[in-house]
Short mmCIF file of C-alpha atoms and ligand atoms in Angstrom, two decimals:
data_model
loop_
_atom_site.label_atom_id
_atom_site.label_comp_id
_atom_site.label_asym_id
_atom_site.label_seq_id
_atom_site.Cartn_x
_atom_site.Cartn_y
_atom_site.Cartn_z
CA MET A 1 53.08 -164.96 42.69
CA THR A 2 50.78 -162.03 42.16
CA THR A 3 49.12 -161.78 38.79
CA HIS A 4 47.94 -158.50 37.34
CA ALA A 5 45.22 -157.93 34.83
CA PRO A 6 46.69 -156.83 31.51
CA GLN A 7 46.98 -153.05 31.32
CA THR A 8 44.63 -151.37 28.90
CA ALA A 9 44.85 -147.85 27.58
CA PRO A 10 42.88 -145.51 29.89
CA HIS A 11 40.65 -144.27 27.05
CA THR A 12 39.77 -147.07 24.72
CA ALA A 13 36.70 -145.36 23.21
CA ARG A 14 37.26 -144.30 19.62
CA SER A 15 37.54 -140.51 19.54
CA VAL A 16 35.24 -139.19 16.85
CA THR A 17 35.50 -135.62 15.59
CA PRO A 18 32.00 -134.18 15.51
CA SER A 19 30.73 -132.81 12.21
CA VAL A 20 30.11 -129.07 12.36
CA THR A 21 27.38 -127.32 10.37
CA LEU A 22 27.07 -123.54 10.24
CA PRO A 23 23.61 -122.65 8.92
CA ALA A 24 22.79 -119.07 7.93
CA SER A 25 19.07 -119.19 8.77
CA LEU A 26 16.71 -120.79 11.29
CA ASP A 27 15.21 -122.95 8.53
CA GLU A 28 18.65 -124.29 7.61
CA ALA A 29 19.43 -124.96 11.27
CA VAL A 30 16.20 -126.90 11.78
CA ALA A 31 16.88 -128.86 8.57
CA ALA A 32 20.42 -129.69 9.75
CA LEU A 33 19.16 -130.88 13.14
CA THR A 34 16.40 -132.94 11.54
CA GLU A 35 18.85 -134.54 9.13
CA MET A 36 21.22 -135.45 11.94
CA PRO A 37 19.22 -136.12 15.13
CA ALA A 38 22.39 -136.87 17.13
CA ALA A 39 23.71 -133.32 16.54
CA VAL A 40 23.23 -130.60 19.14
CA PRO A 41 22.84 -126.84 18.62
CA VAL A 42 25.62 -124.64 19.93
CA ALA A 43 25.40 -120.87 20.35
CA GLY A 44 28.20 -119.25 22.39
CA GLY A 45 29.40 -122.65 23.58
CA THR A 46 30.14 -121.40 27.11
CA ASP A 47 28.02 -124.13 28.74
CA LEU A 48 28.14 -126.76 26.01
CA MET A 49 31.89 -126.77 25.45
CA ALA A 50 32.47 -126.86 29.22
CA ALA A 51 30.39 -130.07 29.29
CA VAL A 52 32.37 -131.48 26.34
CA ASN A 53 35.69 -130.59 27.98
CA ARG A 54 34.62 -132.31 31.20
CA GLY A 55 33.71 -135.42 29.22
CA ARG A 56 30.03 -135.19 30.16
CA LEU A 57 28.91 -134.76 26.56
CA ARG A 58 30.20 -136.25 23.34
CA PRO A 59 28.02 -134.88 20.53
CA ALA A 60 28.21 -136.62 17.16
CA GLY A 61 27.60 -133.29 15.45
CA LEU A 62 27.32 -129.60 16.18
CA VAL A 63 24.95 -127.13 14.56
CA GLY A 64 26.42 -123.69 15.18
CA LEU A 65 23.88 -120.87 15.56
CA GLY A 66 26.38 -118.00 15.47
CA ARG A 67 25.80 -117.07 11.80
CA ILE A 68 22.04 -116.76 12.02
CA ASN A 69 21.52 -113.00 11.85
CA GLU A 70 17.75 -113.15 12.42
CA ILE A 71 18.24 -114.22 16.06
CA ARG A 72 21.00 -111.79 16.99
CA GLY A 73 18.85 -108.68 17.46
CA TRP A 74 15.32 -107.79 18.50
CA GLN A 75 12.13 -106.43 16.97
CA TYR A 76 8.88 -104.96 18.28
CA GLN A 77 5.57 -106.78 18.07
CA ASP A 78 2.23 -105.85 19.69
CA GLY A 79 3.64 -104.15 22.80
CA HIS A 80 6.28 -106.86 23.15
CA ALA A 81 9.94 -107.18 22.29
CA LEU A 82 10.84 -110.28 20.31
CA LEU A 83 14.37 -110.97 21.49
CA GLY A 84 16.58 -113.17 19.32
CA ALA A 85 17.91 -116.22 21.14
CA GLY A 86 21.37 -115.35 19.82
CA LEU A 87 21.58 -112.03 21.68
CA THR A 88 24.72 -112.10 23.80
CA HIS A 89 24.83 -110.95 27.40
CA ALA A 90 27.25 -108.22 26.31
CA ARG A 91 24.75 -106.89 23.76
CA MET A 92 21.87 -106.98 26.25
CA GLY A 93 23.95 -105.09 28.77
CA ARG A 94 24.23 -102.00 26.52
CA PRO A 95 22.30 -98.78 27.28
CA ASP A 96 19.84 -99.01 24.36
CA PHE A 97 18.74 -102.46 25.52
CA ALA A 98 18.69 -101.31 29.16
CA ALA A 99 16.20 -98.59 28.20
CA LEU A 100 13.92 -101.35 26.87
CA ILE A 101 14.15 -104.10 29.48
CA PRO A 102 16.21 -102.75 32.40
CA ALA A 103 16.16 -105.89 34.58
CA LEU A 104 17.37 -108.14 31.76
CA ALA A 105 20.17 -105.69 30.99
CA ALA A 106 21.16 -105.63 34.68
CA ALA A 107 21.20 -109.44 34.80
CA SER A 108 23.27 -109.62 31.60
CA ARG A 109 25.88 -107.22 32.98
CA VAL A 110 26.68 -109.59 35.86
CA ALA A 111 26.36 -112.93 34.00
CA GLY A 112 29.94 -114.08 34.42
CA PRO A 113 33.26 -112.51 33.38
CA PRO A 114 33.54 -110.42 30.16
CA GLN A 115 34.68 -113.27 27.89
CA ILE A 116 31.62 -115.29 28.94
CA ARG A 117 29.28 -112.31 28.44
CA ASN A 118 30.74 -111.70 24.97
CA ALA A 119 29.97 -115.27 23.85
CA GLY A 120 27.09 -116.50 26.04
CA THR A 121 23.58 -116.00 24.70
CA LEU A 122 20.05 -115.56 25.98
CA GLY A 123 18.90 -118.79 24.29
CA GLY A 124 21.78 -120.76 25.79
CA ASN A 125 21.03 -119.37 29.24
CA VAL A 126 17.38 -120.44 28.98
CA VAL A 127 17.99 -123.89 27.48
CA SER A 128 20.83 -124.68 29.91
CA ALA A 129 18.30 -123.79 32.64
CA ALA A 130 20.95 -123.76 35.37
CA PRO A 131 19.42 -122.59 38.67
CA THR A 132 22.04 -119.80 38.67
CA GLY A 133 21.12 -118.58 35.19
CA ASP A 134 20.85 -114.83 35.71
CA SER A 135 18.29 -114.15 32.99
CA LEU A 136 15.85 -116.72 34.38
CA PRO A 137 14.31 -114.86 37.35
CA VAL A 138 13.92 -111.80 35.11
CA LEU A 139 12.10 -113.80 32.43
CA ALA A 140 9.96 -115.44 35.14
CA ALA A 141 8.99 -112.05 36.62
CA LEU A 142 8.22 -110.73 33.12
CA GLU A 143 6.17 -113.86 32.36
CA ALA A 144 8.05 -114.19 29.07
CA ASP A 145 7.24 -116.72 26.37
CA LEU A 146 9.54 -118.68 24.09
CA VAL A 147 9.04 -118.93 20.35
CA VAL A 148 10.29 -122.35 19.34
CA VAL A 149 10.85 -123.44 15.73
CA GLY A 150 11.12 -127.01 14.54
CA PRO A 151 10.38 -129.43 11.72
CA LEU A 152 6.61 -129.05 12.33
CA GLY A 153 6.65 -125.23 12.32
CA SER A 154 6.70 -122.84 15.26
CA ARG A 155 4.99 -122.86 18.64
CA GLU A 156 5.00 -120.71 21.77
CA LEU A 157 5.35 -121.76 25.36
CA PRO A 158 5.85 -119.94 28.65
CA VAL A 159 9.51 -119.85 29.74
CA SER A 160 8.38 -121.34 33.06
CA HIS A 161 7.13 -124.50 31.29
CA LEU A 162 10.55 -125.17 29.79
CA LEU A 163 12.31 -124.46 33.10
CA ALA A 164 9.91 -126.79 34.94
CA GLY A 165 10.56 -129.51 32.36
CA ARG A 166 6.85 -129.60 31.47
CA ASP A 167 7.36 -128.66 27.84
CA MET A 168 10.71 -129.92 26.66
CA LEU A 169 12.15 -129.16 23.24
CA ALA A 170 11.41 -131.92 20.73
CA PRO A 171 14.18 -133.27 18.46
CA GLY A 172 15.05 -130.70 15.81
CA GLU A 173 13.51 -127.82 17.78
CA LEU A 174 15.31 -124.57 18.56
CA VAL A 175 14.49 -121.59 20.72
CA ALA A 176 14.30 -118.79 18.15
CA PHE A 177 12.98 -115.84 20.19
CA VAL A 178 11.99 -114.82 23.68
CA ARG A 179 8.83 -112.68 23.74
CA VAL A 180 8.90 -110.12 26.53
CA PRO A 181 6.17 -107.58 27.36
CA LEU A 182 7.33 -103.96 27.25
CA LEU A 183 6.04 -102.56 30.55
CA HIS A 184 7.53 -99.03 30.39
CA ALA A 185 8.03 -99.05 34.16
CA PRO A 186 10.92 -99.58 36.57
CA GLN A 187 12.36 -103.06 37.00
CA VAL A 188 15.34 -104.19 39.04
CA PHE A 189 17.59 -107.25 39.19
CA LEU A 190 19.90 -107.85 42.16
CA LYS A 191 22.26 -110.75 42.72
CA ALA A 192 24.14 -111.97 45.78
CA THR A 193 27.34 -113.97 45.30
CA GLY A 194 29.68 -115.59 47.77
CA ARG A 195 32.61 -113.39 46.76
CA THR A 196 33.60 -110.16 45.05
CA GLY A 197 34.04 -110.11 41.27
CA PRO A 198 32.07 -112.11 38.69
CA ALA A 199 30.53 -115.21 40.24
CA ARG A 200 27.43 -117.38 40.14
CA ALA A 201 24.50 -116.18 42.23
CA THR A 202 23.82 -117.62 45.66
CA ALA A 203 20.47 -115.83 45.41
CA SER A 204 19.00 -113.32 43.00
CA VAL A 205 15.80 -111.31 42.83
CA ALA A 206 14.00 -109.62 39.95
CA VAL A 207 11.23 -107.10 40.69
CA VAL A 208 9.09 -105.74 37.89
CA LEU A 209 6.36 -103.10 38.16
CA ASP A 210 3.36 -103.47 35.88
CA PRO A 211 1.36 -100.22 36.30
CA ALA A 212 -1.22 -101.13 33.63
CA ARG A 213 -2.23 -104.20 35.65
CA ARG A 214 -1.40 -102.49 38.97
CA GLY A 215 0.90 -105.38 39.70
CA VAL A 216 4.27 -106.10 41.28
CA ARG A 217 5.95 -109.22 40.00
CA CYS A 218 8.89 -110.77 41.79
CA ALA A 219 10.99 -113.86 41.08
CA VAL A 220 13.76 -115.34 43.18
CA GLY A 221 16.57 -117.19 41.42
CA ALA A 222 19.41 -119.57 42.29
CA ILE A 223 17.89 -121.06 45.46
CA ALA A 224 15.77 -123.76 43.77
CA PRO A 225 15.93 -125.67 40.47
CA MET A 226 13.82 -122.94 38.84
CA PRO A 227 12.87 -119.36 39.77
CA LEU A 228 10.28 -119.03 42.53
CA ARG A 229 7.36 -116.56 42.42
CA PRO A 230 6.07 -115.44 45.86
CA LEU A 231 2.58 -114.71 44.52
CA GLU A 232 0.89 -113.80 47.83
CA ALA A 233 3.65 -111.35 48.73
CA GLU A 234 3.32 -109.78 45.24
CA GLN A 235 -0.44 -109.30 45.62
CA TRP A 236 -0.17 -107.96 49.16
CA ILE A 237 2.44 -105.33 48.34
CA ALA A 238 0.69 -104.29 45.10
CA SER A 239 -2.46 -103.56 47.16
CA LEU A 240 -0.49 -101.07 49.31
CA ILE A 241 0.84 -99.02 46.39
CA ASP A 242 -0.92 -95.83 45.34
CA TRP A 243 -0.69 -96.55 41.61
CA ASP A 244 -2.18 -93.18 40.61
CA GLY A 245 -0.02 -91.18 42.99
CA GLU A 246 3.57 -91.19 44.21
CA ARG A 247 3.96 -94.99 44.21
CA GLY A 248 6.16 -94.75 47.31
CA LEU A 249 6.08 -97.12 50.29
CA ALA A 250 7.13 -96.66 53.92
CA PRO A 251 10.40 -98.40 54.89
CA GLU A 252 8.41 -100.73 57.19
CA ALA A 253 6.32 -101.93 54.24
CA LEU A 254 9.46 -102.61 52.17
CA THR A 255 10.96 -104.56 55.08
CA ALA A 256 7.75 -106.54 55.54
CA PHE A 257 7.71 -107.33 51.79
CA GLY A 258 11.30 -108.60 51.99
CA GLU A 259 10.47 -110.81 54.97
CA TYR A 260 7.32 -112.10 53.24
CA VAL A 261 9.35 -113.05 50.14
CA GLY A 262 12.14 -114.60 52.25
CA ALA A 263 9.71 -116.73 54.28
CA ALA A 264 7.76 -117.78 51.17
CA CYS A 265 10.85 -118.85 49.20
CA VAL A 266 12.89 -120.26 52.10
CA PRO A 267 10.13 -121.82 54.22
CA ASP A 268 10.33 -123.14 57.79
CA PRO A 269 11.18 -126.81 58.12
CA GLN A 270 8.38 -129.21 59.07
CA GLY A 271 7.78 -129.56 62.83
CA ASP A 272 9.31 -127.35 65.50
CA GLU A 273 12.88 -127.53 64.22
CA PRO A 274 14.60 -124.11 64.02
CA LEU A 275 16.00 -123.02 60.67
CA PRO A 276 19.62 -124.23 60.31
CA PRO A 277 22.01 -121.21 60.34
CA GLY A 278 22.86 -121.55 56.63
CA VAL A 279 19.20 -121.61 55.64
CA LEU A 280 18.42 -118.68 57.93
CA HIS A 281 21.23 -116.74 56.23
CA LEU A 282 19.79 -117.58 52.82
CA ARG A 283 16.32 -116.41 53.89
CA ARG A 284 17.79 -113.14 55.16
CA THR A 285 19.73 -112.68 51.93
CA VAL A 286 16.58 -113.19 49.85
CA ALA A 287 14.66 -110.81 52.14
CA ALA A 288 17.34 -108.11 51.82
CA LEU A 289 17.49 -108.46 48.01
CA ALA A 290 13.70 -108.28 47.68
CA ARG A 291 13.43 -105.25 49.98
CA ARG A 292 16.18 -103.39 48.14
CA ALA A 293 14.91 -104.33 44.68
CA LEU A 294 11.38 -103.12 45.41
CA GLY A 295 12.71 -99.97 47.10
CA ARG A 296 14.78 -99.14 44.01
CA ALA A 297 11.91 -99.89 41.65
CA LEU A 298 9.63 -97.51 43.58
CA SER A 299 12.17 -94.75 44.18
C1 FAD B 1 33.22 -119.39 33.76
C2 FAD B 1 31.71 -119.28 33.54
C3 FAD B 1 31.00 -118.37 34.30
C4 FAD B 1 29.62 -118.25 34.11
N1 FAD B 1 28.93 -117.37 34.88
C5 FAD B 1 27.59 -117.22 34.67
C6 FAD B 1 26.84 -116.29 35.46
O1 FAD B 1 27.35 -115.60 36.34
N2 FAD B 1 25.51 -116.18 35.20
C7 FAD B 1 24.88 -116.93 34.25
O2 FAD B 1 23.68 -116.79 34.05
N3 FAD B 1 25.58 -117.84 33.50
C8 FAD B 1 26.89 -117.99 33.69
N4 FAD B 1 27.59 -118.93 32.96
C9 FAD B 1 26.85 -119.82 32.06
C10 FAD B 1 26.76 -119.44 30.58
O3 FAD B 1 27.67 -118.47 30.20
C11 FAD B 1 25.34 -118.99 30.22
O4 FAD B 1 24.39 -119.94 30.59
C12 FAD B 1 25.22 -118.67 28.73
O5 FAD B 1 24.14 -117.78 28.59
C13 FAD B 1 25.00 -119.89 27.86
O6 FAD B 1 24.84 -119.43 26.52
P1 FAD B 1 25.67 -120.07 25.32
O7 FAD B 1 25.25 -119.34 24.10
O8 FAD B 1 27.12 -120.10 25.60
O9 FAD B 1 25.07 -121.55 25.34
P2 FAD B 1 25.74 -122.87 24.71
O10 FAD B 1 26.84 -123.33 25.60
O11 FAD B 1 26.04 -122.68 23.27
O12 FAD B 1 24.51 -123.86 24.83
C14 FAD B 1 23.98 -124.23 26.08
C15 FAD B 1 22.86 -125.24 25.87
O13 FAD B 1 21.77 -124.63 25.21
C16 FAD B 1 21.52 -125.25 23.94
N5 FAD B 1 21.16 -124.13 23.07
C17 FAD B 1 21.85 -122.99 22.88
N6 FAD B 1 21.13 -122.14 22.11
C18 FAD B 1 19.98 -122.79 21.80
C19 FAD B 1 18.82 -122.43 21.04
N7 FAD B 1 18.70 -121.23 20.44
N8 FAD B 1 17.82 -123.34 20.93
C20 FAD B 1 17.93 -124.57 21.52
N9 FAD B 1 18.99 -124.94 22.27
C21 FAD B 1 20.00 -124.06 22.40
C22 FAD B 1 22.78 -126.01 23.59
O14 FAD B 1 22.50 -127.13 22.78
C23 FAD B 1 23.25 -126.41 24.98
O15 FAD B 1 22.53 -127.53 25.41
C24 FAD B 1 28.97 -119.06 33.13
C25 FAD B 1 29.71 -119.97 32.37
C26 FAD B 1 31.07 -120.08 32.55
C27 FAD B 1 31.84 -121.08 31.71
#
């Protein structure tokens, strides 16, 4: 006779409805998170609720950030824009924002389908830190900083530190603003996807000109856990630009820049092994994006 273990219900865990708090200010949000350390902040919910729906996250409480007006716009401060973490992709994609930070507007316009862009926020994109986060290479190229508020006050940290996991948010801390330098010069964001229509990037490139520092800054997204900066390629190409003149470059120089960026970000394997076809394709994609992005920025 075969015996069977007694059948149990597939989900025996007690389902608990999370408490939801809707603060109207950053101070109230920090207080709510401090009072209930097991609660998590939620902005647009496009990443967080997907994790909840997949059963990967079961927060005991939610602190909604959607009613905090002070983080839904931007202000000017010492040659910088202080962008509220609650700015949606849809808002950043509008022409007035594009006149301010063109590459971030371009990235926002392709960050998923319209319903995601209407809800998803800058702060959520940064804190989720997905390799395919479209704002991330732009913020890396702009060398943006985060303004974080928490129970001990506020502090600033480079976006790259958070993305590299070197400077994690402490309990009760929130990203309040992203501080971005206003460069008043062309900047371009380009994204490659595996298909037509809205999709996650297989590779993306942001190129930013910084005429005051006679610099070109470039960041490559989606091909590594965090955006990559090809610093030598940036310095080399910046040295070829006539910053006081036309700022144009010969097509050969643009092609060489693309190849430099591609080889720096998708390096050769160790030893004499040839690049596998998929990796070679990725390197060529990165090279093409970098060449085109710089060409558009200089044209
Ligand atoms: C179908 C689909 C397609 C998508 N396509 C793209 C795409 O093409 N490109 C792209 O970049 N992204 C894409 N996304 C991802 C997502 O929309 C973005 O990452 C979005 O910007 C997340 O913002 P949110 O406000 O929805 O974050 P939420 O989901 O609310 O939060 C995400 C995380 O950040 C934390 N958080 C949010 N705000 C703060 C804050 N101010 N301080 C501290 N922590 C905070 C939350 O606790 C959570 O851990 C897609 C998502 C979906 C579901």
